[in-house]
Coordinates of C-alpha atoms in Angstrom, one line a residue:
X230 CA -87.0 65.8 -97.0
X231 CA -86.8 64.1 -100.0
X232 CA -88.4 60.9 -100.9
X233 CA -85.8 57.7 -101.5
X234 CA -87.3 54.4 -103.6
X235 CA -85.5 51.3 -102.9
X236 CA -85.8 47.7 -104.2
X237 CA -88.6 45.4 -102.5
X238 CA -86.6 42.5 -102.3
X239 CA -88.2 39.2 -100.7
X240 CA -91.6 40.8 -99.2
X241 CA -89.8 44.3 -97.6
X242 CA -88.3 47.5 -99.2
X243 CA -84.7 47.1 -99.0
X244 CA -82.4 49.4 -97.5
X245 CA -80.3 51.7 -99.9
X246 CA -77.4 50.4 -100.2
X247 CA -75.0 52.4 -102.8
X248 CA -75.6 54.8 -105.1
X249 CA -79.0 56.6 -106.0
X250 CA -80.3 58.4 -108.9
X251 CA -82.5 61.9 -109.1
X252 CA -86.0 61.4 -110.5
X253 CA -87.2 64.5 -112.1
X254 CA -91.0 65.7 -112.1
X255 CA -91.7 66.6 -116.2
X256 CA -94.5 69.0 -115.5
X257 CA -91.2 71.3 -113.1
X258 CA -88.3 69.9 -114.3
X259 CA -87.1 69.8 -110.8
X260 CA -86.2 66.8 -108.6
X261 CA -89.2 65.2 -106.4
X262 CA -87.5 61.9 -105.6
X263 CA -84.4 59.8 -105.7
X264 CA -84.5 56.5 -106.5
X265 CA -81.8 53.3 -106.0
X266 CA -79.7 52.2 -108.3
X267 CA -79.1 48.1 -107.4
X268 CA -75.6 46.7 -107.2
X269 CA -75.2 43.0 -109.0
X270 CA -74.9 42.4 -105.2
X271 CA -78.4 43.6 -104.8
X272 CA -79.8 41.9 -108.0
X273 CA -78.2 38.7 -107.4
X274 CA -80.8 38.9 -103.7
X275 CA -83.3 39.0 -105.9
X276 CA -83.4 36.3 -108.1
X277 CA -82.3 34.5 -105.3
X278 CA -85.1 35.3 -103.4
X279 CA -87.1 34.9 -106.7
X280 CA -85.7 31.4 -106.8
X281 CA -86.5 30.3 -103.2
X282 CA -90.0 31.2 -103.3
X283 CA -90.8 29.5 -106.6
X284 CA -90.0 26.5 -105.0
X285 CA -93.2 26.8 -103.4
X286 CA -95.6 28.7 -105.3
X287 CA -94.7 27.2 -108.8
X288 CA -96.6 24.2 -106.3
X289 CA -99.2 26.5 -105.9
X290 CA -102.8 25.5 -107.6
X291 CA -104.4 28.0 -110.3
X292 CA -107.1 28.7 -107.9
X293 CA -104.7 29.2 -105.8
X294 CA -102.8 31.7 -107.6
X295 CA -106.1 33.1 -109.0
X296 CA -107.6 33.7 -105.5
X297 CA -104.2 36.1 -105.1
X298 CA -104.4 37.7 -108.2
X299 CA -108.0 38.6 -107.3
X300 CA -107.3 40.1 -104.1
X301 CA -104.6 42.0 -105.7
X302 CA -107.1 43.9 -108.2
X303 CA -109.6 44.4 -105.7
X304 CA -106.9 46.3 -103.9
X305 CA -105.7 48.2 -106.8
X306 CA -109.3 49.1 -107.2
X307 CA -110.1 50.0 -103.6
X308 CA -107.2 52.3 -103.8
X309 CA -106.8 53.3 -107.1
X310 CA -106.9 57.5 -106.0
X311 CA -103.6 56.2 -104.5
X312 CA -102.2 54.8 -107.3
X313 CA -103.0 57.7 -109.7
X314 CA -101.7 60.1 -107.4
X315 CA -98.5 57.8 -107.4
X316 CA -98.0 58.0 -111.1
X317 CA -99.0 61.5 -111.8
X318 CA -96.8 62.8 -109.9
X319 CA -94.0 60.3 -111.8
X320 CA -95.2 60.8 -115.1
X321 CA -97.3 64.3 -115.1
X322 CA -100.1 62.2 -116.7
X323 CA -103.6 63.8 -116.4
X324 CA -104.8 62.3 -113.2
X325 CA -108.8 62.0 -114.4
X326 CA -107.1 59.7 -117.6
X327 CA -105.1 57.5 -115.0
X328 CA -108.0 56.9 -113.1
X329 CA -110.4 56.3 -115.8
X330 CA -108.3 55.2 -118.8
X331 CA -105.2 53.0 -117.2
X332 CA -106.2 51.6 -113.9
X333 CA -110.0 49.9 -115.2
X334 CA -108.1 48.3 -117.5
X335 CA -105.6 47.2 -115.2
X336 CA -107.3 45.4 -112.9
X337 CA -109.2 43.8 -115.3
X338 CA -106.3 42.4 -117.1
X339 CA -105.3 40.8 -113.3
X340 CA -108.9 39.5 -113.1
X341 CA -108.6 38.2 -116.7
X342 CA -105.2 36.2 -115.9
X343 CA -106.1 35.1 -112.3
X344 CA -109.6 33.6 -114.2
X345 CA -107.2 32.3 -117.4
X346 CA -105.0 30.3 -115.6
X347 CA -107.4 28.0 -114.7
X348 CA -108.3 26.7 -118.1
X349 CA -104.9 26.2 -119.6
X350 CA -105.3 24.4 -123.0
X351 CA -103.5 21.4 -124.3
X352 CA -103.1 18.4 -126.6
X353 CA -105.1 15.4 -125.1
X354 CA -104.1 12.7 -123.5
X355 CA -103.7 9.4 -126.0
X356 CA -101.9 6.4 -127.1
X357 CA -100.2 7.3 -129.8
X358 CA -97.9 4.4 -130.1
X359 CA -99.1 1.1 -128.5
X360 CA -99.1 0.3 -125.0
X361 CA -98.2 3.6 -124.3
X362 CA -100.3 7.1 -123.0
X363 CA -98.9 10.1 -123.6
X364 CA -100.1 13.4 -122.2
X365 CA -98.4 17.1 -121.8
X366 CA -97.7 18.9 -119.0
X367 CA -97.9 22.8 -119.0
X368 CA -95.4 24.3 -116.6
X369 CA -94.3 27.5 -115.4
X370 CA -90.7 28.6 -116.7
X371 CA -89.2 29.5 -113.5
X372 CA -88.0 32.8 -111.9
X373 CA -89.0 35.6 -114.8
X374 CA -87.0 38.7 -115.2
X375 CA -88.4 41.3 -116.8
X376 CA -87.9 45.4 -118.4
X377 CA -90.4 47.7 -118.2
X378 CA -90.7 51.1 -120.3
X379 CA -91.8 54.9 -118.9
X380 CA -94.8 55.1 -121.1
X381 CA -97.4 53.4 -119.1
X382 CA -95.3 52.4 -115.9
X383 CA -97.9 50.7 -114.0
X384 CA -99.9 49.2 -117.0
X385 CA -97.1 47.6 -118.8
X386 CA -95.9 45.9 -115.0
X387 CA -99.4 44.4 -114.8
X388 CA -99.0 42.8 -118.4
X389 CA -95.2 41.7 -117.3
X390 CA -96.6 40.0 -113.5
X391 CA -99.6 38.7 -113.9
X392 CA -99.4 35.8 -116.5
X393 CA -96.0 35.3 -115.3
X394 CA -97.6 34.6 -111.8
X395 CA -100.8 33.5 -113.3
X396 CA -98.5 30.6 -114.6
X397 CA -97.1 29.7 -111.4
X398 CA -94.1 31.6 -112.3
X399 CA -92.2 33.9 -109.8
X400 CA -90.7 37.5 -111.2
X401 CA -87.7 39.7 -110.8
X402 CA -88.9 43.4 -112.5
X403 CA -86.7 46.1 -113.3
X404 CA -89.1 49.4 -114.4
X405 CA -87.5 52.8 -116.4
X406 CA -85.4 54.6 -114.6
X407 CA -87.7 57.3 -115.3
X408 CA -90.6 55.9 -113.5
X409 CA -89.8 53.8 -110.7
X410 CA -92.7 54.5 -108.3
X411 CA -95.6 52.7 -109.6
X412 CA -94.0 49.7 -109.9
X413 CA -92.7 50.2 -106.1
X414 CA -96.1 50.8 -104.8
X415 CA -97.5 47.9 -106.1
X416 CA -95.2 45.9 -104.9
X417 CA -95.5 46.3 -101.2
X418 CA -99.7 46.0 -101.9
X419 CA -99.1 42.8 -103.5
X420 CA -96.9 41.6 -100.9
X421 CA -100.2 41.6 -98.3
X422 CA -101.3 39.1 -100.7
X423 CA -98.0 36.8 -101.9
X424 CA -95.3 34.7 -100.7
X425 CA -92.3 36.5 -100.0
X426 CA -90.0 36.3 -102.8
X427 CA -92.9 36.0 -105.6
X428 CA -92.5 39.9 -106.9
X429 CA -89.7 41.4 -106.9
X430 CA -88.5 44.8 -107.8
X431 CA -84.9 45.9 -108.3
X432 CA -84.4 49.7 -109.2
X433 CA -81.5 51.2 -111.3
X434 CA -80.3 52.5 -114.8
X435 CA -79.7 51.0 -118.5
X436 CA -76.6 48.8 -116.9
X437 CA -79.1 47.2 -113.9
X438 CA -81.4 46.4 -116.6
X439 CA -78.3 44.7 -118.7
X440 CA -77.1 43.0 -115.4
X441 CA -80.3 41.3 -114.4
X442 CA -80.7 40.2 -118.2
X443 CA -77.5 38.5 -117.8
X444 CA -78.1 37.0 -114.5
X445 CA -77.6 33.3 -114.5
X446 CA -81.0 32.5 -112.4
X447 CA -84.1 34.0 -114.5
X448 CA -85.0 31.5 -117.3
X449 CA -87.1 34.3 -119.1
X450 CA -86.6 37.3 -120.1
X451 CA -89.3 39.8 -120.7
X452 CA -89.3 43.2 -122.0
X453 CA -91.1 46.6 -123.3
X454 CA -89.4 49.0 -125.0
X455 CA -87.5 50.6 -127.7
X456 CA -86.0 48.3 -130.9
X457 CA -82.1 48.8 -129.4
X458 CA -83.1 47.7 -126.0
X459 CA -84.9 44.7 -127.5
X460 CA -81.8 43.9 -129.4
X461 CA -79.7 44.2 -126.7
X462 CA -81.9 41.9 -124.2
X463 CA -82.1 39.4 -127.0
X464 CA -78.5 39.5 -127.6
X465 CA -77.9 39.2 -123.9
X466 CA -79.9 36.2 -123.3
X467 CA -78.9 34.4 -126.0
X468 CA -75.3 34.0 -124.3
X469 CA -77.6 31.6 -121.4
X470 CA -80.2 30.3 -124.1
X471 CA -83.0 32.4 -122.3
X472 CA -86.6 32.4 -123.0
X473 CA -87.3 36.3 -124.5
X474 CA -90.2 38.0 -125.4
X475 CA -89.8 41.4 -127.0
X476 CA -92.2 44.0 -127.2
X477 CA -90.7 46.9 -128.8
X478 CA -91.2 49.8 -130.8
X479 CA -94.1 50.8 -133.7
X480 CA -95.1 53.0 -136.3
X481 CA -98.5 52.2 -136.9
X482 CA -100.1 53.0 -140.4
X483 CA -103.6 54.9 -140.3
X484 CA -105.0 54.2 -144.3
X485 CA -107.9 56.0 -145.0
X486 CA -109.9 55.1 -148.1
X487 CA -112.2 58.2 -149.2
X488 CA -115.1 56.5 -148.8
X489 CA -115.1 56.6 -144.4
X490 CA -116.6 58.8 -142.2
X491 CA -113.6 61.4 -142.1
X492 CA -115.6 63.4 -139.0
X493 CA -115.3 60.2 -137.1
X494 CA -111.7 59.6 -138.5
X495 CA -110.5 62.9 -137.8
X496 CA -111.9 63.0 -134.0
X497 CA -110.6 59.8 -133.5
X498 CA -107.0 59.4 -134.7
X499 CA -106.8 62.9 -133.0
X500 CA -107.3 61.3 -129.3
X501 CA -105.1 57.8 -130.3
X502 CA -102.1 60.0 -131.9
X503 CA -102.3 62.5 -128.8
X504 CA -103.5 59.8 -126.1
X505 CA -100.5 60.3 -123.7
X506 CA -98.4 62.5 -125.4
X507 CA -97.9 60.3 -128.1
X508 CA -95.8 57.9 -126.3
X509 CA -97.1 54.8 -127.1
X510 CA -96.1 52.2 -129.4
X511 CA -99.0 51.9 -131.0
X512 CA -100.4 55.5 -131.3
X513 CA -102.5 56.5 -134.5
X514 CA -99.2 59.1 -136.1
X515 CA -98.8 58.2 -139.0
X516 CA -101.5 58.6 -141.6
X517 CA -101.9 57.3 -145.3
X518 CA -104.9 59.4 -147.0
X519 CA -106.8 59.3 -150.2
X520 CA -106.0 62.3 -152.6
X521 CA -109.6 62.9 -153.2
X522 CA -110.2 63.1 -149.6
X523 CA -106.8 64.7 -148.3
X524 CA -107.8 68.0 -148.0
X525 CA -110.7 67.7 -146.0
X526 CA -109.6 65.2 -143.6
X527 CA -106.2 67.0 -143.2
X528 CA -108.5 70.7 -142.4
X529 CA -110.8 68.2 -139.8
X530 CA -107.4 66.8 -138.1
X531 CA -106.0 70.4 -137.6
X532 CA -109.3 71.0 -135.9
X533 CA -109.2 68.5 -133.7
X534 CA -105.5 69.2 -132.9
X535 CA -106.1 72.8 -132.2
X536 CA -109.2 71.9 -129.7
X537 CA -106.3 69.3 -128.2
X538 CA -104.8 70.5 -124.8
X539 CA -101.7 69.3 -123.1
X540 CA -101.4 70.8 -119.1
X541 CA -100.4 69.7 -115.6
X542 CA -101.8 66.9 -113.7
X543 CA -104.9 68.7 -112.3
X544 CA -105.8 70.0 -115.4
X545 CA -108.6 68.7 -117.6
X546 CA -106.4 67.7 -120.7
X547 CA -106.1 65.0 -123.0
X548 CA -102.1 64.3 -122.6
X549 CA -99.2 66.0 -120.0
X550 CA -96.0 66.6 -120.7
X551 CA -93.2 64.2 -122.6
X552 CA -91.7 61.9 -120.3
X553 CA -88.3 63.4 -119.7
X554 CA -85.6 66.1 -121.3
X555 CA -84.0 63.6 -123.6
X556 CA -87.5 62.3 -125.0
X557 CA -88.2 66.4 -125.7
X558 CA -85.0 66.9 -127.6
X559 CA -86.0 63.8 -129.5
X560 CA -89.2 64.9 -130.3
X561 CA -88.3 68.6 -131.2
X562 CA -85.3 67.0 -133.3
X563 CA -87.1 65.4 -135.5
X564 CA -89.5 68.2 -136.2
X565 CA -87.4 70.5 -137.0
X566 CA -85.8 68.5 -139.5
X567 CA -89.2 68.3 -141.5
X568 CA -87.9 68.3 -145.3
X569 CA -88.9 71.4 -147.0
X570 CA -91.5 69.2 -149.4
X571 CA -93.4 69.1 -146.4
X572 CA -95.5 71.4 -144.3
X573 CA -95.9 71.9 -140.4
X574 CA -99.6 72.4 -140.5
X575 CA -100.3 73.0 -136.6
X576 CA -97.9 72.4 -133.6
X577 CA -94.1 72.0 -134.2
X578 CA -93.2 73.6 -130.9
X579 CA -92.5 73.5 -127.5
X580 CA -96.3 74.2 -125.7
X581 CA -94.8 75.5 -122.4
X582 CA -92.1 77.5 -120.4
X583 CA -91.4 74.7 -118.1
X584 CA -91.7 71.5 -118.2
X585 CA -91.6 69.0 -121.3
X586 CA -94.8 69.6 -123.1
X587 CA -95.1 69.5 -126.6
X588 CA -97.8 71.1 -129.0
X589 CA -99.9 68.4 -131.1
X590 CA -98.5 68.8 -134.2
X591 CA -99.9 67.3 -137.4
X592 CA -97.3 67.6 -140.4
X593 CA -98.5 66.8 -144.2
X594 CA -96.7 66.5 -147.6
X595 CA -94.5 63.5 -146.5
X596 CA -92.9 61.3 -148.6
X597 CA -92.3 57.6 -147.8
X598 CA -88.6 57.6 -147.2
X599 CA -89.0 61.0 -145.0
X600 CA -87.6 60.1 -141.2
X601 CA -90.3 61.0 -139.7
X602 CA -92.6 58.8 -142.0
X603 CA -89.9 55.8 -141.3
X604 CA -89.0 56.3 -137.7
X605 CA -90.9 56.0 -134.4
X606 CA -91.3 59.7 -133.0
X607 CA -93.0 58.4 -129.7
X608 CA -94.7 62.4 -129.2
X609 CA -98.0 64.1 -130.1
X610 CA -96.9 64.6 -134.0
X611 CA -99.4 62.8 -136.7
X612 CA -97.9 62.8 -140.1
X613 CA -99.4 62.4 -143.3
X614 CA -99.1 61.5 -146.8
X615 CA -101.5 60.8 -149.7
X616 CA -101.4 57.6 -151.6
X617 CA -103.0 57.0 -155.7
X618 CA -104.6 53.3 -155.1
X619 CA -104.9 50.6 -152.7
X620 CA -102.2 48.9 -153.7
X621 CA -99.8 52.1 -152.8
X622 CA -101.3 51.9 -149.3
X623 CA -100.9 48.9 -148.5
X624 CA -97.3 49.2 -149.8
X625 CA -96.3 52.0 -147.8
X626 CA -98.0 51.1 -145.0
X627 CA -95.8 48.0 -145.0
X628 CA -92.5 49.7 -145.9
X629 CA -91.3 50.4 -142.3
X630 CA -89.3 48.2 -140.1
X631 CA -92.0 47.9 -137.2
X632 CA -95.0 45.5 -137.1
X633 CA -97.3 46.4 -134.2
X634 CA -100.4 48.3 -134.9
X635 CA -102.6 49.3 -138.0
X636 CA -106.2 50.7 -139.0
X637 CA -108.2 50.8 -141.9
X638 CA -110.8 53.1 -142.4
X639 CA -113.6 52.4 -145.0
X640 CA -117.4 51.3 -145.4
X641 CA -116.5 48.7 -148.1
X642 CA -116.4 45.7 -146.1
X643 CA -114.2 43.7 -148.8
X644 CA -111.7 46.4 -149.0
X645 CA -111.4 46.1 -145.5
X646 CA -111.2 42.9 -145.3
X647 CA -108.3 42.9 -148.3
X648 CA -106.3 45.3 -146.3
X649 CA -106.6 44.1 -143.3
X650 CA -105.1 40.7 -144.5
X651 CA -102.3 42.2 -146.7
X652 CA -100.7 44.5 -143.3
X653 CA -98.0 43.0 -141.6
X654 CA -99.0 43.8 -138.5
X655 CA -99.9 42.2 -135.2
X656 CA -103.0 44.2 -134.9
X657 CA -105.6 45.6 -137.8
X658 CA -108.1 47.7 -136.4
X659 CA -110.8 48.8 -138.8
X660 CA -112.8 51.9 -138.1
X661 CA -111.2 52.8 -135.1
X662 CA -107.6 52.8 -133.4
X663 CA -105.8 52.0 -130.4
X664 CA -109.2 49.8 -127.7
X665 CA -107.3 46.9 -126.2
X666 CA -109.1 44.2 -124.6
X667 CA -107.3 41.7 -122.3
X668 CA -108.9 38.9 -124.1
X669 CA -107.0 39.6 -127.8
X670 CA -103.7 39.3 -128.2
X671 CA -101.3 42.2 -128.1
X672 CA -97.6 42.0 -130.1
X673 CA -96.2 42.7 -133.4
X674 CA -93.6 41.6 -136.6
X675 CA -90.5 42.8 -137.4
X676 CA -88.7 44.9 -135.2
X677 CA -91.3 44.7 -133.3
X678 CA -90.4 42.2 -131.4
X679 CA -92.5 38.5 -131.1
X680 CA -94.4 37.1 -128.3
X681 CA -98.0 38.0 -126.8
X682 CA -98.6 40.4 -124.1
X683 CA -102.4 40.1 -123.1
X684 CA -105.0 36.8 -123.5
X685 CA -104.5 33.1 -123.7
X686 CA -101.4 33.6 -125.9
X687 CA -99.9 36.0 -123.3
X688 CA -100.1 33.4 -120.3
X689 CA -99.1 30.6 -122.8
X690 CA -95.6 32.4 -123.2
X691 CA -95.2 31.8 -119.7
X692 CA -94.8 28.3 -120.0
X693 CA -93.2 25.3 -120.9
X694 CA -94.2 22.3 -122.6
X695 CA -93.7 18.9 -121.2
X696 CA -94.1 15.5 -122.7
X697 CA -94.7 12.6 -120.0
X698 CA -94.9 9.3 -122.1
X699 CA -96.1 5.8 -119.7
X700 CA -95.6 2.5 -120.6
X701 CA -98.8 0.6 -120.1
X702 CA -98.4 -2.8 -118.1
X703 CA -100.0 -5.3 -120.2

């Protein structure tokens, strides 16, 4: 029999009530699941129910909220096998990476928020005209609505809950229509440990997405994904002056200087271009190289692309397939449309008879207004291109809509220091690519997007700021 994922609406999976949607396994291509797609009927119950129960729990103290959020990652952690088994079979992800690479750092971002809202930071309390005190208040926002992306489907809803609960907030999430069944799965464990009402979960397609956006009751709206879908949620909200915070797409530069340890380089941009198939916003694909180093970091990158292996769940691989048909076709599109000034090194193909794996490519001989150098490819395809001086870099590596993610790669401390000022991008890393920690700030310029996901700055945009002024009695 095949399985059915519904909503969980107000503590309890909700019944399916209208029309469903196949879910298709990427390592088989065939269908394993079906999954609902909500009704404005069925949205409206959520932020309704959203609405109800943050009447109480926006009461709720940090250490209350904390002491939930803590029980909730020791339960994620106690049954992680679960959880990985969940998404691999969703996403075709490796199932040794999901447990080692995506749920640790999970439940430490939930331990990180549940700790963080508890020292909230603000302006002291004063007279700053006389006979009066003034302090600030720092509030949650209200019922939360927010969009997450098939790339890392149980990740990205632990960045979207927990400072929004953290902050007193309740939420209304609507994941990829992809990748519902993470996001389902968490939401009936989290229910052993919240209020009804406080996560929600509605399931559906582009329009359910559109519909909850527009929905009168959410105050904030909250979103990972592509620079069009971050457009359209801005565009959306604005109509009801919502709150929005975009995280959206990336093309992050990787400028290497010839004085760095191209070994390291090579091995390492390998696993953060390939990490996950590529499909992440800030993966390590596009490449800006010293001429008098090129050659030789282009032969150690092929290397390390060739050693690369994509495979099946079970497997022992670095990356699985591409998400789903129309991310393939994307993917392949854009390689085969390589101008002839530049060379398919390795990869450029399909890897597999069935299912929607993808060779790790590595393409040189761009030039800067090349598509592929210009737009995100989201698969395992690192490009390159050499640049004359420092100043080109830096130039280039700015010359792209997005904003997210950058490295540097050099021993010369001042260069790096130069270059990592000069990039317009949310993140520099130098010397490596892609670690995250919960307690930095994750978000970029541009297109894309603005607001924090992770750290202080992440819980922050969950809030509002309140004056409260008193007259003193003489």
């Amino acid at each position: 029999m095949t399985k059915v994922l519904t909503n969980f609406v107000d503590g309890q999976t909700a019944a399916l009530d209208g029309n469903d949607m196949d879910l298709v396994d990427p390592v088989t291509e065939e269908v394993f699941a079906k999954s609902a797609v909500s009704s404005e009927q069925e949205i409206d119950a959520a932020c309704k129910a959203a609405a109800r129960s943050f009447e109480s729990w926006g009461q709720t103290t940090p250490s209350e909220r904390q002491l939930a959020l803590l029980k909730i990652a020791d339960a994620i952690e106690a049954r992680a096998e679960e959880l990985v088994a969940v998404e691999s079979e969703n996403t075709g992800k490796p199932k040794a990476l999901v447990l080692s690479e995506e749920v640790p750092p999970m439940v430490d971002q939930i331990r990180f928020f549940a700790g963080a809202a508890r020292v909230l930071e603000g302006t002291s309390a004063g007279e700053y005209m006389t006979g009066y005190t003034s302090f600030i208040r720092r509030e949650p926002i209200g019922v939360c609505a927010a969009v997450t992306p098939w790339n890392y489907p149980a990740m990205m809803a632990v960045w979207k809950w927990a400072p929004a609960l953290a902050a007193g907030n309740t939420m209304v999430l609507k994941p990829s229509d992809t990748t519902p069944a993470s996001t389902v799965w968490m939401a009936a464990l989290m229910a052993e440990f919240l209020p009804a009402g406080v996560f929600n979960v509605v399931l559906g397609d582009r329009e359910t997405g559109a519909a909850l956006v527009r929905h009168p009751i959410p105050q904030m709206v909250s979103i990972t994904g592509s620079v069009r879908a971050g457009m359209q949620v801005a565009a959306a909200a604005a109509a009801d002056v919502k709150r929005v915070h975009l995280e959206l797409g990336g093309k992050a530069p990787v400028v290497i200087f010839d004085d760095a340890d191209l070994a390291k380089a090579a091995e390492e941009i390998a696993v953060a271009g390939y990490f996950n198939a590529g499909q992440d916003c800030t993966a390590a694909t596009r490449v800006l190289v010293s001429p008098r180093v090129h050659d030789e970091f282009v032969d150690g990158l092929v290397e390390q692309a060739k050693g690369t292996a994509t495979g099946a769940p079970d497997e022992d691989v670095l990356y699985g397939p591409l998400n789903n048909a129309n991310q393939l076709s994307h993917v392949t599109g854009m390689v085969e449309r390589t101008p002839d000034h530049a060379k398919i090194v390795t990869g450029g193909h399909r890897a597999r008879d069935k299912g929607y794996f993808f060779e790790p490519t590595v393409i040189d001989g761009l030039q800067e207004e090349d598509e592929l150098t210009q737009t995100e490819i989201f698969g395992p395809v690192i490009t390159v291109q050499p640049f004359t001086d420092e100043d080109e870099a830096v130039r280039w590596a700015n010359d792209v809509q997005y904003g997210l993610a950058s490295s540097v790669w050099t021993k010369d401390h001042g260069r790096a220091m130069r270059v990592s000022k000069r990039l317009n991008f949310g993140c520099v890393w130098i010397n490596t690519h892609i670690p995250l920690v919960a307690e930095m700030p994750h978000g970029g310029f541009k297109h894309s997007g603005y607001g924090k996901d992770l750290s202080h700055y992440g819980l922050e945009d969950y809030t509002r700021i309140k004056h409260v002024m008193s007259h003193i009695e003489a």
